[in-house]
XYZ file of C-alpha atoms in Angstrom:
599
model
C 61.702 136.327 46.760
C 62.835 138.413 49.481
C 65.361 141.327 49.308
C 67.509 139.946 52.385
C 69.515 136.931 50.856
C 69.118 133.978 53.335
C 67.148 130.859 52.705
C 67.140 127.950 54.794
C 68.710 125.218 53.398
C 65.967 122.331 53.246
C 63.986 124.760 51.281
C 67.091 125.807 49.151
C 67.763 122.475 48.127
C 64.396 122.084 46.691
C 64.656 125.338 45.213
C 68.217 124.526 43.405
C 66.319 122.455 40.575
C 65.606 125.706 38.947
C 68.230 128.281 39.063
C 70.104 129.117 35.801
C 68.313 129.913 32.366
C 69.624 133.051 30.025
C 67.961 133.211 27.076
C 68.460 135.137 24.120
C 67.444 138.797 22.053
C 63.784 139.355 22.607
C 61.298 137.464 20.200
C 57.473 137.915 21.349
C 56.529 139.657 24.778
C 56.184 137.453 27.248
C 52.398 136.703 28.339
C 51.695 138.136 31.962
C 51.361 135.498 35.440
C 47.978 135.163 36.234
C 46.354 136.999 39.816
C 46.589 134.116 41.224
C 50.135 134.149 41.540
C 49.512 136.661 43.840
C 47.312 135.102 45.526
C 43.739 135.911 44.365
C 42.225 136.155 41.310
C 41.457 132.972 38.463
C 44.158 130.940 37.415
C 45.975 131.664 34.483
C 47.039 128.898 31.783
C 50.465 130.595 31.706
C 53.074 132.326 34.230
C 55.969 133.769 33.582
C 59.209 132.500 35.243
C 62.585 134.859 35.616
C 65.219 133.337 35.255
C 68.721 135.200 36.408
C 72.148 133.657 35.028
C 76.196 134.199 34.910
C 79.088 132.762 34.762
C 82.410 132.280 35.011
C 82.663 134.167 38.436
C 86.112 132.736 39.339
C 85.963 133.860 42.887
C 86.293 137.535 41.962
C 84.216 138.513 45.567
C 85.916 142.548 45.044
C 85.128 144.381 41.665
C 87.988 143.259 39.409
C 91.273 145.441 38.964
C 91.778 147.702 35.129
C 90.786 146.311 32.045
C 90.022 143.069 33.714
C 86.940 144.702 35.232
C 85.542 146.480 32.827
C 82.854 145.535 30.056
C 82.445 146.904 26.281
C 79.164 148.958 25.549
C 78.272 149.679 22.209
C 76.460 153.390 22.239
C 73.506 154.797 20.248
C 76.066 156.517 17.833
C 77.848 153.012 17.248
C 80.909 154.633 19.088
C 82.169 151.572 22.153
C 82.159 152.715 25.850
C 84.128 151.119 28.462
C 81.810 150.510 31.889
C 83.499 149.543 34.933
C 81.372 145.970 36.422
C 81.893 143.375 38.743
C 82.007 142.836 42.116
C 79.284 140.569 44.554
C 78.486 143.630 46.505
C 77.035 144.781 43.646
C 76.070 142.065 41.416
C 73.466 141.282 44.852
C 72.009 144.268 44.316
C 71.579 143.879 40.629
C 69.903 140.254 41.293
C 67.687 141.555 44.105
C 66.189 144.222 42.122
C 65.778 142.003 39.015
C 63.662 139.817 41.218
C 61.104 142.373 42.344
C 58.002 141.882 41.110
C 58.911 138.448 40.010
C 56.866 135.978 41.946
C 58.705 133.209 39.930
C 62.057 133.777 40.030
C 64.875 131.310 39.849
C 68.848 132.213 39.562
C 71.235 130.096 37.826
C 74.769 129.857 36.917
C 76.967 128.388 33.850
C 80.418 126.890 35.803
C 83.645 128.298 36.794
C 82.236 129.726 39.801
C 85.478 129.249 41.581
C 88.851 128.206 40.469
C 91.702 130.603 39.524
C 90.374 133.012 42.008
C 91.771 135.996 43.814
C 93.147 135.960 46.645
C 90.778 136.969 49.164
C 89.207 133.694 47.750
C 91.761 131.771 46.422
C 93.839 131.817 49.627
C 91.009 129.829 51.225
C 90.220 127.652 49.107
C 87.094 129.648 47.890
C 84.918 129.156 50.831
C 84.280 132.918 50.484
C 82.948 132.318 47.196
C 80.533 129.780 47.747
C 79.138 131.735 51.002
C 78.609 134.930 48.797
C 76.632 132.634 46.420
C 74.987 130.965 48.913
C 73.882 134.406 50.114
C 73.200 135.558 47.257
C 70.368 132.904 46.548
C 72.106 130.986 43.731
C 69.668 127.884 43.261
C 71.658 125.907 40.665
C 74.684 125.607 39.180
C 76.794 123.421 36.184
C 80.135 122.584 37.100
C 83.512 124.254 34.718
C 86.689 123.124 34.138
C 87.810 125.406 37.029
C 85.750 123.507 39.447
C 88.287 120.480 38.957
C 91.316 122.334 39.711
C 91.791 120.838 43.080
C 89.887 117.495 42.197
C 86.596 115.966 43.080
C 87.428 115.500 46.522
C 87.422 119.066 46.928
C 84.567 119.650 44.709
C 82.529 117.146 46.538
C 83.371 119.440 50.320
C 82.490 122.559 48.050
C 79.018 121.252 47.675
C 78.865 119.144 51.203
C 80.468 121.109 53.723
C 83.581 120.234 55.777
C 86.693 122.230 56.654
C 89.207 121.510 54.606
C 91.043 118.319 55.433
C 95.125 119.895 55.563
C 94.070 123.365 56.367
C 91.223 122.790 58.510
C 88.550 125.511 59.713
C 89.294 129.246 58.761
C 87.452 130.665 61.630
C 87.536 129.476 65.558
C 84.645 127.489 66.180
C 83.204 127.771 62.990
C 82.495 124.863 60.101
C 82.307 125.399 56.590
C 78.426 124.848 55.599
C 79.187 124.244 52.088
C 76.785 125.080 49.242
C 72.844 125.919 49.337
C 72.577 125.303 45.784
C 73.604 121.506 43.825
C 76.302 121.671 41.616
C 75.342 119.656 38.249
C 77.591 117.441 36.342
C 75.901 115.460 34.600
C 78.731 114.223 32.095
C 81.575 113.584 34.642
C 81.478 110.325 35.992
C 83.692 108.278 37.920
C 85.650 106.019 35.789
C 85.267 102.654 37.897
C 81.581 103.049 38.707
C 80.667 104.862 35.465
C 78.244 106.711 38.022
C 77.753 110.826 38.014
C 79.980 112.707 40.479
C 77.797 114.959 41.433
C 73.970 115.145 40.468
C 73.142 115.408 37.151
C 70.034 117.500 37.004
C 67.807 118.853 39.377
C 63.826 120.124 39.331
C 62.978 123.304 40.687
C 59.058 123.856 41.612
C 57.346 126.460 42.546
C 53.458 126.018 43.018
C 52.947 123.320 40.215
C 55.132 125.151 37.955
C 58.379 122.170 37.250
C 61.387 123.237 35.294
C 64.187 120.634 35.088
C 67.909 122.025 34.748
C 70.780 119.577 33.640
C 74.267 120.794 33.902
C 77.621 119.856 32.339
C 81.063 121.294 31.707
C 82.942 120.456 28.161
C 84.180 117.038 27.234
C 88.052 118.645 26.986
C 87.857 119.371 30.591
C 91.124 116.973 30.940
C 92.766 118.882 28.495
C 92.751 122.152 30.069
C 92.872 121.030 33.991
C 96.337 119.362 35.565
C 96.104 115.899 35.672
C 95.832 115.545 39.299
C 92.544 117.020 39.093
C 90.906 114.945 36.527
C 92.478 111.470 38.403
C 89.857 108.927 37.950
C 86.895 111.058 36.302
C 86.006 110.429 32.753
C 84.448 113.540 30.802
C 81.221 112.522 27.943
C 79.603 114.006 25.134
C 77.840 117.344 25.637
C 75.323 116.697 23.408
C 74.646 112.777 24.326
C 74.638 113.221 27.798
C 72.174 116.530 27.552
C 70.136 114.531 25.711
C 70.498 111.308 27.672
C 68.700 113.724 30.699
C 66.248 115.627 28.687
C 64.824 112.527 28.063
C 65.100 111.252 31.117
C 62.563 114.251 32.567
C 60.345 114.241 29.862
C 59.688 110.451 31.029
C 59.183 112.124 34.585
C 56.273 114.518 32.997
C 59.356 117.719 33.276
C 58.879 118.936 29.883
C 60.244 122.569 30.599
C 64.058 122.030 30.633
C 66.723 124.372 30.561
C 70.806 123.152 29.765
C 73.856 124.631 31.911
C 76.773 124.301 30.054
C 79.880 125.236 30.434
C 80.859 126.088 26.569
C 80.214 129.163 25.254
C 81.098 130.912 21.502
C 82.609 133.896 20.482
C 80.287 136.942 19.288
C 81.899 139.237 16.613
C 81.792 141.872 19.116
C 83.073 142.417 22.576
C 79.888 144.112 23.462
C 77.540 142.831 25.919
C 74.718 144.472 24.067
C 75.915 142.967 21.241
C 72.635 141.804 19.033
C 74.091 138.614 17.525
C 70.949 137.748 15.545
C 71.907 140.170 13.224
C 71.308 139.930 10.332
C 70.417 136.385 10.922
C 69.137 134.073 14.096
C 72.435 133.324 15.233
C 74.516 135.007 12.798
C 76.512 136.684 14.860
C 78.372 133.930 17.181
C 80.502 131.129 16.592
C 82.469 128.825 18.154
C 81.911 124.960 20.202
C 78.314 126.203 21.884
C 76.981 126.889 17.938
C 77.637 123.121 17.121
C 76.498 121.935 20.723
C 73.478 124.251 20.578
C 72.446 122.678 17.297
C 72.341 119.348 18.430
C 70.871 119.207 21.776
C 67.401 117.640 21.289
C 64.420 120.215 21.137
C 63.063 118.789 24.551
C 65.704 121.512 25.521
C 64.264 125.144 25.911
C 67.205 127.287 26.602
C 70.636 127.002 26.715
C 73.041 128.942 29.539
C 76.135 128.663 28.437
C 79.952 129.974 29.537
C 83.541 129.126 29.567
C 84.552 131.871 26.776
C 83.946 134.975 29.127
C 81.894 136.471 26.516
C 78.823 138.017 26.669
C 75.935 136.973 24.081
C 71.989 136.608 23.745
C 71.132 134.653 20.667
C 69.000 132.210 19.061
C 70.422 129.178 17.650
C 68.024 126.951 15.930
C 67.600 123.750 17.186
C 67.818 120.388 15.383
C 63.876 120.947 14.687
C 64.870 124.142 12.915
C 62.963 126.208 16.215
C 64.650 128.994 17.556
C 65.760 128.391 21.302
C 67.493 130.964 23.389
C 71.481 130.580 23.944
C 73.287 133.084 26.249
C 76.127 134.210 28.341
C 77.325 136.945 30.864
C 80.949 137.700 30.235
C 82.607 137.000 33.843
C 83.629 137.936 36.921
C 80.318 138.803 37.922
C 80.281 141.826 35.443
C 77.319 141.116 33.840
C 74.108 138.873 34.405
C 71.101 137.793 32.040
C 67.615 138.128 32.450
C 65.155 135.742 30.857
C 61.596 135.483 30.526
C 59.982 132.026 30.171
C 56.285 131.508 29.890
C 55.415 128.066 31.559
C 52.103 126.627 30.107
C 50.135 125.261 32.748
C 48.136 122.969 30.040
C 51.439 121.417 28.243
C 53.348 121.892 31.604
C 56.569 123.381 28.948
C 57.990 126.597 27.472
C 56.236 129.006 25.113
C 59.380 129.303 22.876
C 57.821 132.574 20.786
C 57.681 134.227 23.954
C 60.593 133.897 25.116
C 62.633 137.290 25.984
C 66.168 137.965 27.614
C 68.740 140.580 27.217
C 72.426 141.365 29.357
C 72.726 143.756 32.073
C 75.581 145.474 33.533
C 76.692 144.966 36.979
C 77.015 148.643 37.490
C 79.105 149.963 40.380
C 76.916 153.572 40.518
C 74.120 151.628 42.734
C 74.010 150.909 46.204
C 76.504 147.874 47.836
C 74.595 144.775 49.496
C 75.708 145.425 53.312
C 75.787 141.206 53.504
C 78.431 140.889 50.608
C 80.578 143.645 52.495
C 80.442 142.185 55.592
C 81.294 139.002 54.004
C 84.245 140.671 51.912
C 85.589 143.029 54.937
C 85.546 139.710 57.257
C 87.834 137.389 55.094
C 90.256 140.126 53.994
C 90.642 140.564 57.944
C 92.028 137.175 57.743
C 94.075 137.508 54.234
C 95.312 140.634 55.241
C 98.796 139.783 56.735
C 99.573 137.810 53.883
C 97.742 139.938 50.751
C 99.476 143.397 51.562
C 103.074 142.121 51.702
C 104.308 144.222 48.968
C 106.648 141.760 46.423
C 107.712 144.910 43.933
C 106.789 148.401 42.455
C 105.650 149.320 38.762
C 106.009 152.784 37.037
C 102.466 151.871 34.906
C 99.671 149.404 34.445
C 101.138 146.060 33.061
C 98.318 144.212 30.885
C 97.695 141.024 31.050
C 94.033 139.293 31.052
C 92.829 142.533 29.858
C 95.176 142.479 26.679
C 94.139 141.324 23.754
C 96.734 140.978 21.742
C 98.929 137.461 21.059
C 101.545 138.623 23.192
C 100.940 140.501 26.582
C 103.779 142.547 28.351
C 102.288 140.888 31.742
C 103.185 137.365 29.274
C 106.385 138.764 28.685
C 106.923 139.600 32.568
C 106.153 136.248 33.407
C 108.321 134.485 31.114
C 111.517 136.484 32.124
C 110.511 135.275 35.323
C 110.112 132.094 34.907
C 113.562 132.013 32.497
C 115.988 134.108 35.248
C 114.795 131.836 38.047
C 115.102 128.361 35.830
C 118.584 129.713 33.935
C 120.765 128.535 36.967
C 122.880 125.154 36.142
C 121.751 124.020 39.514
C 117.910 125.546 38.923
C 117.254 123.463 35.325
C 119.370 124.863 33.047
C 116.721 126.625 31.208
C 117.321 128.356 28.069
C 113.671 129.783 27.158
C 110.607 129.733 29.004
C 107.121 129.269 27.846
C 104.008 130.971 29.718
C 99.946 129.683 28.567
C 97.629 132.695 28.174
C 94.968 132.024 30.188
C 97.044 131.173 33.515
C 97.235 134.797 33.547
C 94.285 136.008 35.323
C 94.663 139.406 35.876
C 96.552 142.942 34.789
C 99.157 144.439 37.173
C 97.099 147.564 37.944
C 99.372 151.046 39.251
C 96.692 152.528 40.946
C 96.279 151.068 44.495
C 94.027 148.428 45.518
C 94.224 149.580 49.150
C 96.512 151.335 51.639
C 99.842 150.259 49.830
C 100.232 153.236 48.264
C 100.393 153.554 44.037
C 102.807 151.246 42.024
C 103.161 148.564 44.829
C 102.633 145.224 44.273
C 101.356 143.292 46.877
C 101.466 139.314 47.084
C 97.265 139.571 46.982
C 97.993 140.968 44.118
C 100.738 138.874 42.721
C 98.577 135.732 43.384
C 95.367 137.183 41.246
C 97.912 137.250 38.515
C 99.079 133.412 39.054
C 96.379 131.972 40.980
C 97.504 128.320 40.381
C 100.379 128.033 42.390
C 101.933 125.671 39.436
C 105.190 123.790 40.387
C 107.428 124.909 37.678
C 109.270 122.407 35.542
C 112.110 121.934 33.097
C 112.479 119.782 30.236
C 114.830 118.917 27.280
C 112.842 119.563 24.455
C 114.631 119.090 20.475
C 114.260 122.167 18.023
C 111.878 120.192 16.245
C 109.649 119.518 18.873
C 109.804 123.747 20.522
C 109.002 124.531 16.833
C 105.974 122.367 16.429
C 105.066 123.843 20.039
C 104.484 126.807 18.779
C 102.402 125.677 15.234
C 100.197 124.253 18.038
C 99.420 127.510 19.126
C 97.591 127.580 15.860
C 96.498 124.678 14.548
C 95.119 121.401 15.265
C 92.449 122.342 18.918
C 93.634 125.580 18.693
C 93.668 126.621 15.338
C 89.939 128.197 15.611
C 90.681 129.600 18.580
C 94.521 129.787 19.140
C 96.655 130.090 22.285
C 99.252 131.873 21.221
C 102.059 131.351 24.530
C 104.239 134.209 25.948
C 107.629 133.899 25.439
C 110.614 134.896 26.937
C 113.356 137.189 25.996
C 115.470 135.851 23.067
C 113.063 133.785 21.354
C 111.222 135.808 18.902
C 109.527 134.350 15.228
C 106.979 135.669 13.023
C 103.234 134.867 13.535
C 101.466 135.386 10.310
C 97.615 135.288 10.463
C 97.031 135.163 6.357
C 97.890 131.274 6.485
C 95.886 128.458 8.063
C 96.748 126.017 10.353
C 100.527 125.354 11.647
C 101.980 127.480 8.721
C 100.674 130.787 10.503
C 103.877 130.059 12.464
C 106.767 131.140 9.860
C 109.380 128.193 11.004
C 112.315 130.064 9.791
C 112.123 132.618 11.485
C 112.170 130.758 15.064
C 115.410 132.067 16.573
C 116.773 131.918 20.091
C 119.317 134.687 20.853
C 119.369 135.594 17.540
C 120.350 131.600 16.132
C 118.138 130.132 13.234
C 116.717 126.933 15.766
C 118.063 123.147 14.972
C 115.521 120.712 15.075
C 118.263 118.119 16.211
C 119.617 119.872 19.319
C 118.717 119.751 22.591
C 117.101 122.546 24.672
C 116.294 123.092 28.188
C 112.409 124.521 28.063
C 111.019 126.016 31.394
C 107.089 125.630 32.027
C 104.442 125.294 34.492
C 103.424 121.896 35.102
C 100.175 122.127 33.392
C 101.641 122.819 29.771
C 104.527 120.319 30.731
C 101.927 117.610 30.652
C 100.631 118.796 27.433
C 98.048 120.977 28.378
C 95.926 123.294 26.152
C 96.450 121.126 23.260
C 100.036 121.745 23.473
C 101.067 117.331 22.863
C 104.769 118.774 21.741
C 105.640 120.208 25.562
C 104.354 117.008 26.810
C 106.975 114.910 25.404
C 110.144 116.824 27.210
C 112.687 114.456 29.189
C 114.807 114.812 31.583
C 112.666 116.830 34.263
C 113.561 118.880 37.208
C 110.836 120.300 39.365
C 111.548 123.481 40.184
C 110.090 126.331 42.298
C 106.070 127.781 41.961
C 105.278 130.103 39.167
C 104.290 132.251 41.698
C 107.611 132.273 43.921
C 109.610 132.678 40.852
C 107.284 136.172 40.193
C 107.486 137.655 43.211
C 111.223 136.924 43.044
C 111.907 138.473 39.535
C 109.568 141.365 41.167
C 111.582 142.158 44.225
C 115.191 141.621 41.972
C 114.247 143.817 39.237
C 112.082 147.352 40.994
C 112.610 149.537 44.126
C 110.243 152.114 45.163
C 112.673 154.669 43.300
C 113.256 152.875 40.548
C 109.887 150.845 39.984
C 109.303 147.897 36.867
C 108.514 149.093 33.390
C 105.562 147.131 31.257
C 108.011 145.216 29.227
C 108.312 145.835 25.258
C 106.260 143.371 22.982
C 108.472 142.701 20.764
C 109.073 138.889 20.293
C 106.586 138.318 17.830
C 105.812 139.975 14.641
C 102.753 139.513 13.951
C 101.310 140.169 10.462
C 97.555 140.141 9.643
């Protein structure tokens, strides 16, 4: 495969079968290709096939701002480094050197491409994003959650082509191509027809060599998508429909087959060279992709997997008891995954004991593909007098994405936000203001991200925080039902994994991880403004339409009355931004102080 990124697109399409297997910690050294897949020499029984994965890009075209674009590296001496990653400029280069050398080489991709993207993306729908991918010789991809954010009609002129239908072309005289590669989704289907929305697996060949790749997103796709953008799609069975498709291209004589899917675990450490088969195959992850991994039929040879933004090569034994491969590359194009797979001419599938892969950072110390910043310097042309409009100023960083803790002073930011803007009589009424975790996509960074100068916040900046562009809403809500909103943080979907919400000011309660389920939330200690909460009265409870309709698990905020539609998240930030800092008097990261949390 060439250096230079451009394939045309008959021969891409045929290619896009193949592109997307990570496999896990190194078992047996792979067996070398034969000579003559270099054209001379006698045929070898077995070639080796690279195969290049991520994930979870999310549109994220420039090397992502603090904490948000770094990764964790454990060192020799067991001390933890933090590497700065990310960015298509250089995550090109990374993939064109992997390939070198590799005769058979096929790139692949575990969902969320786009979707809650940047602005330099986001802004335009993410037709930047799928020309970087296009040029960077993606060949196949599964579809996320993300990918449904704007609905299947979109999705569908993603893949085909088209400018967009209210927007139209981008460029004078110039149509949107759409994507090289086929977007798999095997388990979403269209709830009249009961047909696939997109294609649900594709081949890639390469001189007799076959390797089938089926791709799906998680079955709780509705749950964490508005409901515009699951209208009429019906989400299946990971395992069932994985296996439906293995089966399917065994029948066709395709017995190497890798899964895309767009679930992923959580290793016990942040580390991308994390060895989670220690002590154990496997040992060392948990989470939805463990279960999933363990059920998928054996037919299956490797699993890329996604969705958690974690980064993870491990085996997970199979429901044969075999070891097969199961990995991730953290996100934002920080980090991608190299795998080894023999192909046996003879049995025409996957030596499993030979099977190799391991993480790599997308380092920022090597050279920039010249392609990916033309493509980056042309669409921020066109951003430009929209992205540098500065909305506010900040004395420091203000962590969001890149916190980790339950409550985030970027959460905490929000909420006021959300709250001051939603208070007035005329505006909702609001009395408290709720703000999910993972709509925050970003960290207000100090440092500038261009010519505005240190400390200002620009609206490109602004909008990497809330991507969304959520309607706001308010809602009467009773003190029982805001108190069992937050034990749902922590219990029921979310109680392995919880989603604790941000808050705003005057609502404060004590989180205590030593209990299980909804009893982690201490219910008498809920207090608004200081006052014990009464499940019988009747609050006005400000949120973004997605958690208003119950999203994230959250069934309690889905049962408000009395709504009033109110103004975007996004409008209401850059409002509390330009009411609350001047240049000489900038915004301070706000305390986190509403919940105590005990461990």
């Amino acid at each position: 495969m060439s250096a230079t990124p451009q394939k045309n697109r008959v021969s891409r399409r045929l290619l896009a079968a193949t592109a997307g297997l990570v496999t896990v910690g190194a078992l047996v050294a792979a067996m070398p290709a034969g000579a003559d897949d270099r054209g001379h020499g006698p045929r070898s029984r077995t070639v080796d096939v690279q195969l290049l994965s991520f994930n979870d890009l999310h549109g994220n075209l420039e090397p992502p701002a603090g904490s948000a674009g770094t990764v964790s590296e454990t060192q020799a001496d067991g001390t933890v480094k933090s590497v700065p990653a990310g960015g298509v400029e250089y995550l090109a280069t990374s993939l064109r050197t992997a390939r070198k050398g590799n005769p058979y080489s096929v790139t692949a991709a575990g969902g969320d491409m786009v979707g809650a993207s940047p602005l330099l993306s986001g802004l335009f729908h993410d037709e930047p994003t799928i020309e970087a991918l296009n040029g960077l010789d993606l060949d196949v991809t599964a579809v996320g959650n993300h990918e449904f954010d704007e609905g299947a009609t979109e999705l569908a002129r993603l893949q085909n082509g088209g400018c967009h239908p209210v927007e139209g072309c981008y460029e004078k005289g110039k149509e949107f191509e759409g994507a090289d590669f086929p977007y798999l989704a095997a388990n979403v289907t269209d709830e009249k027809t009961g047909k696939p929305v997109l294609k649900p697996y594709t081949v890639w060949k390469k001189n007799g060599v076959r390797i089938g790749f089926i791709g799906v997103t998680l079955e709780g796709t509705p749950n964490i998508v508005t409901a515009n953008g699951v209208k009429g799609l019906e989400f299946h069975d990971e395992i069932e429909t994985v296996n439906k498709y293995a089966k399917e291209l065994d029948r066709q004589g395709v017995k190497s087959i890798v899964a895309l899917i767009h679930e992923g675990g959580a290793p016990a450490s942040s580390s991308y060279n994390y060895d989670c088969d220690s002590p154990g195959a496997g040992d060392g992850i948990s989470g939805p992709i463990t279960d999933i991994a363990k059920g998928i039929t054996p037919k299956v040879d490797a699993l890329v997997t996604g969705h958690t933004h974690q980064a993870y090569v491990c085996t997970v034994p199979d429901p044969s008891g075999s070891p097969r491969m199961v990995t991730s590359a953290s996100s934002f194009g920080k980090v991608y995954t190299d795998t080894t797979l023999t192909y046996d001419r003879r049995t025409k599938d996957i030596v499993r004991t030979s099977v190799e892969s391991a993480n790599h950072v997308v380092s920022r110390d090597q050279a920039k593909a010249t392609d990916m910043t033309a493509l980056i310097t042309r669409w921020n042309t066109l951003a430009a007098p929209i992205a540098g409009r500065p909305q506010g100023y900040i004395s420091a960083d203000i962590d969001g994405r890149g916190s980790t803790a339950p409550e985030k002073p970027l959460g905490n930011l929000i909420a006021d936000a959300q709250l001051e803007g939603l208070a007035p009589a005329d505006k909702g009424g609001a009395v408290v203001a709720f703000m999910n975790p993972g709509g925050i996509r970003s960290d207000l960074v100090y440092s500038a991200s261009g010519g505005e100068g240190d400390g200002v916040v620009t609206y490109g900046e602004a909008f990497t925080v809330q991507p969304f562009t959520n309607m706001m809403n308010v809602v009467d809500l009773t003190g029982a039902q805001l108190v069992t909103a937050l034990q749902q943080q922590v219990s029921g979907s979310n109680e392995a994994s919880p989603k604790i919400l941000q808050v705003s000011k005057g609502l404060t309660y004590t989180l205590d991880m030593t209990k299980s389920g909804a009893g982690r939330v201490v219910a008498d200690t809920v207090r608004l403004n200081g006052e014990a909460i009464d499940p019988a009265k009747t609050y006005r409870v400000a949120m973004n339409e997605f958690l208003a309709g119950g999203g994230d698990g959250f069934a309690a905020l889905g049962q408000g009355t009395n709504k009033l539609v109110g103004a975007s998240d996004l409008d209401l930030f850059n409002a509390y931004l330009a009411a609350h800092s001047t240049a000489s008097a900038p915004l301070a990261p706000p305390a986190t102080d509403r919940i105590t949390l005990v461990r």
